[in-house]
XYZ file of C-alpha atoms in Angstrom:
686
model
C 63.816 86.464 151.145
C 60.717 88.338 152.273
C 62.877 90.414 154.564
C 65.157 91.234 151.628
C 62.342 92.363 149.426
C 61.031 94.477 152.220
C 64.412 96.116 152.662
C 64.657 96.770 148.979
C 61.081 98.349 148.792
C 62.097 100.768 151.534
C 64.964 102.316 149.671
C 63.776 101.898 146.112
C 61.848 105.121 146.016
C 65.025 107.200 146.547
C 66.954 105.570 143.626
C 67.452 106.441 140.072
C 65.380 108.505 137.835
C 62.784 109.504 140.441
C 59.565 109.964 138.581
C 58.231 112.891 140.641
C 61.059 114.662 138.628
C 59.406 113.995 135.223
C 58.575 117.594 134.522
C 60.161 120.200 132.398
C 61.493 123.218 134.358
C 60.965 126.413 132.538
C 63.160 129.675 132.462
C 60.915 131.333 135.131
C 61.334 128.211 137.354
C 57.693 127.165 136.723
C 57.108 123.540 135.623
C 55.470 121.933 132.687
C 54.043 118.708 134.053
C 53.568 115.416 132.387
C 50.307 114.546 130.659
C 50.998 111.006 129.420
C 53.518 108.391 130.074
C 54.365 105.172 128.237
C 56.980 102.767 129.832
C 58.546 99.879 127.963
C 61.004 97.523 129.829
C 63.073 94.643 128.192
C 65.330 92.426 130.172
C 67.701 90.122 128.557
C 69.828 88.214 130.919
C 71.153 90.692 133.496
C 70.804 93.669 131.020
C 67.709 95.875 131.147
C 66.579 98.611 128.831
C 63.835 100.960 129.995
C 62.098 103.512 127.615
C 59.990 106.586 128.878
C 57.781 107.876 126.147
C 56.404 111.271 127.582
C 54.110 113.994 126.410
C 54.033 117.340 128.189
C 51.223 119.824 127.664
C 51.758 123.680 127.323
C 48.490 125.233 128.313
C 50.031 128.790 127.969
C 49.652 131.107 125.007
C 53.335 131.577 124.324
C 56.263 129.332 123.141
C 58.453 127.994 126.029
C 61.879 126.654 126.481
C 62.791 124.307 129.290
C 64.945 121.607 130.774
C 64.287 117.936 131.759
C 66.722 117.319 134.537
C 67.133 113.748 135.970
C 69.709 111.710 137.835
C 70.519 108.097 137.033
C 71.663 105.585 139.545
C 74.807 103.461 139.411
C 75.407 101.518 136.268
C 72.668 103.373 134.290
C 73.261 105.430 131.252
C 71.030 107.070 128.538
C 71.091 105.284 125.265
C 68.269 107.153 123.255
C 66.927 110.633 123.213
C 64.120 111.705 120.728
C 61.825 114.582 120.439
C 58.997 115.677 118.010
C 60.129 117.942 115.114
C 57.475 119.081 112.690
C 55.041 116.591 114.283
C 57.380 113.638 113.643
C 59.646 112.029 116.246
C 63.340 112.586 115.540
C 66.163 110.766 117.217
C 69.187 112.471 118.487
C 72.763 111.779 117.249
C 76.076 111.606 119.300
C 78.172 114.761 118.795
C 81.192 116.105 120.678
C 79.968 118.228 123.513
C 81.416 121.512 122.576
C 80.224 121.309 118.867
C 76.808 120.247 120.125
C 76.427 123.312 122.272
C 77.619 125.663 119.472
C 75.170 124.073 117.117
C 72.432 124.224 119.533
C 72.807 127.888 120.565
C 73.123 129.006 116.950
C 69.995 127.048 115.852
C 67.851 128.247 118.787
C 68.491 131.800 117.959
C 66.687 131.142 114.493
C 63.612 130.042 116.443
C 63.656 126.556 115.202
C 63.601 123.172 116.845
C 66.795 122.032 118.571
C 67.175 119.478 121.525
C 70.293 118.880 123.524
C 71.017 116.098 126.156
C 74.120 116.330 128.213
C 75.739 114.288 130.971
C 77.204 116.026 134.020
C 79.181 114.884 137.007
C 77.357 112.534 139.314
C 75.683 110.639 136.465
C 73.230 113.477 136.191
C 71.501 114.261 132.864
C 69.703 117.183 131.508
C 67.733 117.745 128.315
C 67.294 121.249 126.866
C 64.125 121.351 124.919
C 62.712 123.966 122.551
C 60.265 125.033 121.320
C 57.267 123.906 123.401
C 54.474 125.374 121.343
C 51.327 127.025 122.991
C 48.312 124.862 123.492
C 50.247 121.681 122.180
C 51.869 118.632 123.569
C 55.744 118.145 123.493
C 56.722 114.618 122.811
C 59.902 113.423 124.306
C 61.391 109.955 124.486
C 64.236 108.774 126.736
C 65.914 105.298 126.979
C 68.342 104.152 129.630
C 70.286 100.954 130.234
C 71.540 99.242 133.287
C 73.215 95.866 134.372
C 71.213 93.884 136.973
C 73.270 92.547 139.891
C 72.604 89.148 141.568
C 71.931 89.296 145.256
C 71.055 86.101 147.279
C 70.388 84.267 143.814
C 67.925 86.886 142.815
C 68.167 89.756 140.335
C 66.084 92.767 141.159
C 64.847 95.286 138.604
C 63.380 98.497 140.189
C 61.074 100.956 138.636
C 60.452 103.665 141.361
C 57.245 105.090 140.016
C 56.311 107.979 142.330
C 54.252 110.379 140.186
C 51.922 112.398 142.392
C 49.714 113.904 139.725
C 47.088 112.099 137.544
C 48.044 111.374 134.069
C 45.563 111.450 131.156
C 47.192 108.204 129.816
C 49.455 105.684 131.372
C 50.882 102.393 130.119
C 53.661 99.933 131.176
C 54.904 96.933 129.349
C 57.607 94.468 130.554
C 59.186 91.865 128.439
C 61.806 89.231 130.112
C 63.445 87.168 127.466
C 65.286 84.781 129.985
C 64.284 81.205 130.186
C 63.481 80.050 133.689
C 60.942 80.612 136.442
C 58.099 83.076 136.132
C 59.373 86.547 137.237
C 57.612 87.944 140.333
C 56.138 91.538 140.359
C 55.929 93.453 143.722
C 53.641 96.583 143.342
C 50.509 98.112 144.474
C 49.360 98.325 140.976
C 46.402 96.027 140.495
C 46.104 93.393 137.753
C 49.725 93.771 136.699
C 51.526 90.387 136.455
C 53.650 88.212 134.091
C 52.469 85.468 131.832
C 54.469 83.326 129.314
C 54.904 84.746 125.939
C 57.175 83.482 122.883
C 59.650 81.668 125.075
C 59.701 84.473 127.536
C 57.447 86.437 129.778
C 55.248 89.496 129.278
C 53.293 91.869 131.612
C 51.116 94.827 130.366
C 48.842 97.343 131.930
C 47.118 100.452 130.546
C 45.145 103.157 132.372
C 43.451 106.440 131.939
C 43.221 109.252 134.445
C 45.788 107.277 136.568
C 48.135 108.297 139.332
C 51.212 105.728 139.116
C 52.715 106.489 142.504
C 53.509 102.855 143.539
C 57.023 101.396 142.769
C 57.302 98.317 140.619
C 59.914 95.747 141.734
C 60.615 92.771 139.552
C 62.251 89.641 141.059
C 64.008 87.307 138.632
C 65.391 83.942 139.816
C 69.159 83.378 139.146
C 70.002 80.168 140.957
C 73.020 78.031 140.759
C 76.106 78.504 138.765
C 74.285 79.997 135.810
C 76.031 81.485 132.769
C 74.676 83.612 129.857
C 76.942 83.776 126.779
C 76.110 86.032 123.868
C 78.015 86.815 120.692
C 77.780 89.040 117.712
C 80.299 88.830 114.756
C 83.625 88.774 116.660
C 82.263 90.305 119.981
C 81.222 88.224 122.978
C 79.547 88.977 126.282
C 79.475 86.550 129.315
C 77.553 87.001 132.524
C 78.619 84.416 135.089
C 76.914 83.813 138.489
C 79.570 83.188 141.195
C 79.410 82.169 144.747
C 82.786 82.895 146.242
C 83.948 81.382 149.380
C 83.694 84.318 151.823
C 86.532 84.878 154.132
C 86.258 87.092 157.277
C 88.879 89.570 157.477
C 90.922 90.398 160.649
C 89.246 93.061 162.773
C 91.148 96.301 162.420
C 92.485 97.955 165.601
C 92.516 101.456 164.098
C 90.219 103.104 161.591
C 90.320 106.390 159.808
C 86.766 107.802 159.300
C 86.606 110.412 156.549
C 83.330 112.372 156.685
C 82.325 114.646 153.828
C 80.523 117.778 154.996
C 80.392 119.683 151.648
C 77.126 121.328 150.400
C 76.488 118.541 147.838
C 75.779 116.115 150.737
C 73.160 118.200 152.588
C 70.380 115.738 151.459
C 72.526 112.542 152.330
C 70.698 109.616 154.029
C 72.455 110.199 157.470
C 70.325 107.761 159.448
C 71.235 104.991 157.114
C 74.963 105.798 157.248
C 74.826 106.060 161.100
C 73.059 102.644 161.264
C 75.611 100.910 159.192
C 78.358 102.535 161.431
C 76.691 101.430 164.541
C 76.457 97.784 163.471
C 80.060 97.845 162.409
C 81.386 99.224 165.687
C 79.157 96.864 167.588
C 80.893 94.025 165.713
C 84.404 95.443 166.144
C 83.791 96.118 169.897
C 86.996 97.955 170.572
C 88.634 100.250 167.997
C 90.406 103.527 167.707
C 88.802 105.945 165.250
C 90.669 108.872 163.622
C 87.627 111.017 162.643
C 88.298 113.678 159.930
C 85.430 115.815 158.590
C 86.211 117.888 155.498
C 84.693 120.150 152.819
C 87.078 122.541 151.004
C 89.503 121.916 153.782
C 89.743 119.858 156.964
C 86.924 120.874 159.313
C 87.484 118.787 162.265
C 90.119 116.127 163.415
C 89.795 114.110 166.456
C 90.617 110.631 167.839
C 87.844 108.685 169.341
C 88.479 105.293 171.365
C 85.489 102.978 171.123
C 85.001 100.398 173.859
C 82.450 97.595 173.844
C 80.772 99.138 170.852
C 79.972 102.374 172.539
C 80.393 105.112 170.028
C 77.797 107.756 171.262
C 80.289 110.577 171.431
C 81.336 110.127 167.810
C 77.764 109.703 166.774
C 76.917 113.019 168.220
C 79.750 114.702 166.439
C 78.582 113.271 163.021
C 74.859 114.456 163.755
C 76.049 117.951 164.409
C 78.021 118.254 161.199
C 77.090 121.315 159.109
C 77.132 120.850 155.381
C 78.581 123.787 153.442
C 81.399 124.602 150.975
C 83.080 122.884 148.130
C 84.843 119.479 148.144
C 88.603 118.948 148.273
C 89.572 115.389 148.666
C 93.369 115.976 148.551
C 94.630 114.760 152.004
C 98.237 114.477 151.073
C 99.137 117.633 152.931
C 96.874 117.264 155.790
C 98.377 117.099 159.285
C 95.881 114.367 160.264
C 97.690 111.124 159.167
C 95.431 108.746 157.307
C 96.373 105.162 157.744
C 95.030 101.556 158.224
C 91.392 100.815 157.056
C 89.545 103.908 155.944
C 85.799 104.388 155.905
C 85.234 107.158 153.220
C 81.745 108.545 153.399
C 81.355 110.864 150.331
C 79.453 111.225 147.057
C 82.753 111.618 145.286
C 81.791 114.925 143.662
C 85.081 116.841 144.072
C 85.363 120.424 142.600
C 88.544 121.711 144.493
C 90.808 118.764 144.444
C 90.624 115.012 143.588
C 91.341 112.285 146.044
C 94.851 111.806 147.247
C 95.913 110.339 150.554
C 98.905 108.017 150.156
C 97.107 105.497 152.380
C 98.265 101.958 151.760
C 95.234 100.386 153.630
C 92.043 99.263 152.208
C 89.495 101.933 151.552
C 85.736 101.410 151.739
C 83.789 104.240 149.868
C 80.312 104.549 151.274
C 77.632 106.673 149.680
C 73.840 107.158 150.284
C 72.847 109.540 147.450
C 71.674 108.907 143.985
C 73.613 111.550 142.426
C 77.244 110.552 142.950
C 80.505 109.888 141.008
C 80.055 106.112 141.219
C 82.891 105.290 138.838
C 85.524 107.209 141.024
C 84.165 105.704 144.267
C 84.368 102.201 142.949
C 87.829 102.952 141.457
C 89.303 104.205 144.717
C 88.051 101.324 146.731
C 88.985 98.588 144.174
C 92.537 99.782 143.817
C 93.022 99.743 147.573
C 91.458 96.236 148.105
C 88.440 97.615 149.683
C 84.944 97.985 148.261
C 82.336 100.493 147.251
C 79.150 100.378 149.364
C 76.208 101.997 147.619
C 73.617 102.298 150.368
C 70.980 103.430 147.815
C 71.107 99.912 146.283
C 72.328 97.713 149.094
C 70.293 96.699 152.089
C 71.908 97.194 155.418
C 72.796 93.621 156.111
C 74.610 93.116 152.737
C 76.559 96.416 153.463
C 77.668 95.056 156.850
C 78.761 91.795 155.234
C 81.035 93.624 152.874
C 82.782 95.447 155.731
C 83.254 92.184 157.712
C 84.711 90.112 154.944
C 87.664 90.263 152.614
C 87.016 91.576 149.094
C 86.770 88.875 146.491
C 88.355 90.108 143.059
C 88.716 89.312 139.551
C 92.443 89.492 139.074
C 92.839 88.990 135.220
C 92.765 86.353 132.735
C 95.233 83.907 131.073
C 96.580 85.275 127.838
C 95.106 83.930 124.696
C 96.183 85.184 121.117
C 92.591 84.444 119.717
C 90.946 86.631 122.266
C 91.701 90.322 122.656
C 90.203 93.779 123.955
C 88.888 91.967 126.877
C 87.099 94.189 129.615
C 87.514 94.383 132.659
C 91.276 93.721 132.162
C 92.380 94.723 135.723
C 91.337 94.141 139.302
C 87.638 94.111 139.753
C 85.493 93.572 142.854
C 83.060 90.544 142.545
C 80.001 90.057 144.665
C 77.364 87.757 143.345
C 77.891 87.696 139.597
C 80.649 88.874 137.159
C 80.446 90.243 133.621
C 83.168 90.216 131.027
C 83.279 91.084 127.303
C 85.709 91.050 124.571
C 86.556 90.006 120.974
C 87.452 86.656 119.559
C 88.464 85.056 116.269
C 87.609 81.378 116.779
C 85.682 79.315 119.335
C 87.783 79.234 122.322
C 88.292 78.947 126.180
C 88.887 81.968 128.381
C 90.417 81.149 131.746
C 89.579 83.734 134.425
C 91.531 84.372 137.667
C 89.990 85.282 140.903
C 91.226 85.634 144.543
C 91.784 87.830 147.543
C 94.506 90.449 148.097
C 96.083 90.075 144.710
C 96.370 86.214 145.159
C 94.810 83.821 142.856
C 92.547 81.304 144.778
C 90.165 80.292 142.064
C 90.194 79.637 138.225
C 87.129 79.595 136.048
C 87.138 78.506 132.431
C 84.413 79.832 130.122
C 83.622 78.607 126.665
C 83.347 81.258 123.997
C 81.652 80.316 120.677
C 79.380 81.645 118.107
C 75.889 81.761 119.567
C 72.611 83.284 118.903
C 73.473 86.585 117.139
C 72.330 89.729 118.868
C 73.665 93.248 117.979
C 73.191 94.434 121.586
C 76.555 92.453 122.405
C 78.579 95.042 120.515
C 77.095 97.745 122.599
C 77.686 95.947 125.806
C 81.220 95.597 124.925
C 81.579 99.123 124.149
C 80.224 100.134 127.553
C 82.730 97.895 129.230
C 85.579 99.543 127.362
C 84.126 102.973 128.249
C 84.159 102.009 131.889
C 87.940 101.084 131.438
C 88.815 104.315 129.723
C 86.979 106.420 132.203
C 89.382 105.485 134.958
C 91.769 108.029 133.244
C 89.340 110.189 131.535
C 91.714 113.129 130.641
C 94.362 110.960 129.073
C 91.831 108.866 127.105
C 89.773 111.758 125.850
C 90.315 111.181 122.148
C 89.645 107.400 122.471
C 86.535 107.942 124.596
C 85.157 110.337 121.880
C 85.793 107.862 119.166
C 84.360 105.045 120.920
C 81.109 107.168 121.772
C 80.456 108.203 118.228
C 80.969 104.669 116.997
C 78.724 102.979 119.604
C 76.202 105.769 120.346
C 77.320 106.544 124.054
C 76.821 109.667 126.052
C 79.994 110.530 127.850
C 81.723 113.473 129.691
C 82.851 114.581 126.197
C 79.874 113.767 123.958
C 76.239 114.799 123.906
C 73.074 113.931 122.185
C 71.653 116.546 119.624
C 68.545 117.125 117.689
C 68.384 119.675 114.900
C 65.315 120.789 112.711
C 66.750 121.190 109.357
C 69.089 119.063 107.379
C 70.949 122.166 106.344
C 72.089 122.777 109.971
C 73.459 119.202 110.188
C 75.362 119.792 106.963
C 76.608 123.219 108.276
C 78.390 121.720 111.176
C 79.301 118.412 109.544
C 77.069 116.450 111.980
C 75.881 113.052 110.767
C 71.990 113.256 110.887
C 69.461 110.430 111.804
C 68.706 107.814 109.229
C 65.798 109.491 107.525
C 68.035 112.643 106.657
C 71.122 110.890 105.517
C 70.337 110.975 101.719
C 69.677 114.727 101.668
C 72.628 115.261 104.025
C 75.065 113.494 101.619
C 73.799 115.468 98.666
C 74.196 118.697 100.598
C 77.703 117.804 101.663
C 78.577 116.871 98.050
C 77.445 120.305 96.885
C 79.336 122.095 99.837
C 82.453 120.157 99.000
C 82.232 121.135 95.367
C 81.802 124.830 96.371
C 84.767 124.507 98.679
C 86.823 123.022 96.100
C 85.840 125.677 93.650
C 86.593 128.456 96.159
C 89.926 126.742 97.074
C 90.930 126.500 93.515
C 90.234 130.312 92.982
C 92.137 131.121 96.202
C 95.113 128.972 94.967
C 95.055 130.807 91.652
C 94.957 134.232 93.264
C 97.805 133.169 95.471
C 99.900 132.132 92.399
C 99.102 135.448 90.728
C 100.271 137.355 93.786
C 103.383 135.417 94.023
C 104.070 136.003 90.310
C 103.603 139.763 90.788
C 105.832 139.616 93.756
C 108.573 137.855 91.870
C 108.367 140.456 89.019
C 108.789 143.345 91.502
C 111.620 141.658 93.158
C 113.277 140.891 89.745
C 112.788 144.704 88.690
C 114.297 145.932 91.895
C 117.246 143.712 91.581
C 117.920 144.504 87.948
C 121.158 146.497 87.083
C 120.726 148.692 84.099
C 123.557 149.175 81.591
C 125.703 152.215 82.037
C 125.119 154.325 78.841
C 126.903 157.707 78.456
C 124.404 160.631 78.090
C 125.428 163.047 75.261
C 123.714 166.361 76.033
C 125.064 169.907 75.299
C 124.648 172.492 77.835
C 123.103 174.994 75.423
C 120.794 172.181 73.899
C 117.266 172.630 74.525
C 114.338 170.939 72.787
C 110.539 170.575 73.078
C 111.092 166.995 74.245
C 112.513 167.690 77.719
C 111.396 164.842 79.723
C 112.710 165.749 83.134
C 112.209 168.226 85.928
C 115.467 169.873 87.021
C 116.236 169.955 90.848
C 119.424 171.511 92.305
C 121.009 169.268 94.924
C 121.076 170.154 98.498
C 122.205 168.339 101.563
C 118.852 168.849 103.276
C 115.939 166.437 102.989
C 113.724 167.665 100.149
C 110.155 167.032 99.179
C 109.561 167.125 95.504
C 106.212 167.623 94.014
C 105.292 166.106 90.574
C 102.100 167.139 88.816
C 99.522 164.774 87.473
C 98.775 164.146 83.903
C 102.385 164.281 82.775
C 103.701 161.787 80.349
C 107.378 161.161 80.261
C 109.590 158.178 79.559
C 111.831 156.693 82.221
C 115.441 157.484 81.460
C 117.735 154.599 80.668
C 119.887 154.803 83.874
C 121.460 152.262 86.132
C 121.069 151.960 89.816
C 124.383 153.032 91.427
C 125.232 151.789 94.977
C 125.477 154.604 97.555
C 129.091 155.668 98.462
C 129.056 156.532 102.145
C 132.285 158.538 101.836
C 130.626 161.060 99.507
C 127.857 163.593 99.885
C 124.458 161.853 100.163
C 121.139 163.671 99.179
C 117.876 162.280 100.506
C 114.356 163.192 99.720
C 110.714 162.179 99.069
C 108.816 162.370 95.788
C 104.946 163.272 96.182
C 102.332 163.890 93.578
C 100.159 167.147 93.633
C 97.914 165.704 96.243
C 100.718 164.727 98.663
C 100.770 160.967 97.891
C 104.119 159.289 97.699
C 105.278 158.043 94.185
C 107.104 154.624 94.385
C 109.546 153.636 91.616
C 110.078 157.264 90.396
C 113.345 157.630 88.725
C 115.970 160.113 90.224
C 119.092 160.793 88.073
C 122.028 163.288 88.620
C 121.836 165.331 85.355
C 124.416 164.580 82.932
C 125.582 161.310 84.668
C 124.510 157.664 84.924
C 124.150 158.095 88.630
C 120.466 157.226 89.415
C 118.075 155.446 91.836
C 114.387 154.739 92.138
C 112.140 155.765 94.979
C 110.833 153.192 97.503
C 107.212 152.268 98.224
C 106.969 155.425 100.337
C 108.509 157.701 97.627
C 111.806 158.044 99.543
C 115.289 158.008 97.842
C 118.978 158.526 98.707
C 121.661 159.349 96.041
C 125.367 160.611 95.881
C 125.371 164.271 94.488
C 127.567 167.365 94.930
C 126.536 170.806 95.596
C 125.046 172.539 92.563
C 124.284 169.158 90.891
C 120.874 168.971 89.259
C 118.466 166.059 89.791
C 116.160 164.798 87.086
C 112.930 163.277 88.175
C 110.737 161.148 85.932
C 107.731 158.974 86.371
C 105.463 157.327 83.965
C 102.198 159.426 83.211
C 103.715 162.628 84.427
C 105.542 165.536 82.722
C 108.177 167.805 83.894
C 107.456 170.643 86.285
C 108.416 173.960 84.721
């Protein structure tokens, strides 16, 4: 056990949320360092919640904007983000990623307080923070969660403190709510230890002008076939410690070694990777290795035959690898055949092509970096019957054991109508313990199936009943479901967003957003934190009333427009009665209402002066006869503007038409016929 703890302490400093990164990077690449840090840790069963309460000081005379960038390890996720707004701490809310960006950028241009936290590939997070006022502290709070794995009947919680600068204030409090043996703390921090408190254990330390550069490792006992069962309403969560009967696998004769040489792996732990390869080849003794190095394409492909564990030539090739370029993991068109057992060394961060190989053998994905696509690496390995070896978390001896033994897997559960939405619900690798969550209607028994290579070798029955109510169970179930949905992230986008909003989860499609004014939340229809909800609902009510009023006015206007349009159509389609005009050739009166135009076969432009008042003659619209002479023209006013709906009649007949919207007309007329033009508001042109 001492050897195990020593091994863990050697690699813990490189793991998640490295505290030397606890600084805000400003736009000019300078850094705003941490002034005070308060850490609070709560461990319930195998579930740990860690909160960092941080204050950064701006010693400059100008307002700053910056980013707090930090990677999290396998199984960790951010569950809370808060920032001071108007001297009060305000929690972020979950928003769809694109909407969050739009709201953030719009708000920041108004020089008011927004905050935005996003997740990127490789379980990396960044928090955009503004404003950081001159000569003042910026208060930021981050909380992240993780499941603790059992290894050799021990659960290990790691807090990799590595802060190099002195902090004005530093405090740390740990609460373990498990019943059992007193947890042990491994740390160079003096006078920091657990004592019993309220059915659990508590450790507390507070310092001033202190440099917390020593990691803290908590060792919790988890002996025997222990089980933790929690429930809340119709949700349940079970963590079961398992001790599978390990089975040595048959030694492979051929191995494909895929070695990622892309730029993202320039800081990989090569020595640790070479060490595990050396021990494995020494165990296999004789094996043929198909070595393929790749980045955006295949870089090198060569066969190495290892005898008596001597792999020096291959080792030299790995040491000489140059890390550059993007990452394409599509090997389907590669001339180098990938077959048999595959050792796939990569961080899983592909930007030029996802993993495709067609290999039917078991795949062991091996990674030595904190920032990695852990979900993809686990998925690729599990489906193939292999395993994901995270060298950041696992000691070398345990990694070698995984390579030497068959993979023990959860294969499903016996169907039960009173139990539903159970996760995981497909093949899952099992090491020392197993977690399952779901929903149930009545106290019941859930039968789990385990085995090797798809064959059931072990059945375990678990009792599910109403237990001590804890709301965290609902969130634990949601995280299990999210892990399931993330195996096909594009197809499950809508469901992931819905789940994230309901259970406050940061995902590839959702972010955490903080806005200053309740008006900004209402503008983008973003549900605000609890303290603003009453104002938000009132604003939304007024906005909806205004929108309803504007919509009603718009609908009324549409009705008026349609009514006017119908009237115009009706007017155009009306056929006026054919009345004979009684007019003597020599008859002239002072009531002459029309201008006289002699017909012509040419296209005429007829000007009508303004301020004329004449009635429209009672004439009917006659269809054009294409076998007779057709006269066309355009009616314009004195300013050259077309007159629509002007009446054009052949004098002495009922043959008449009206001009269109552009003042154009066509009419049957013979040579020397006269045209009478009339329009409301105009008089005849003499």
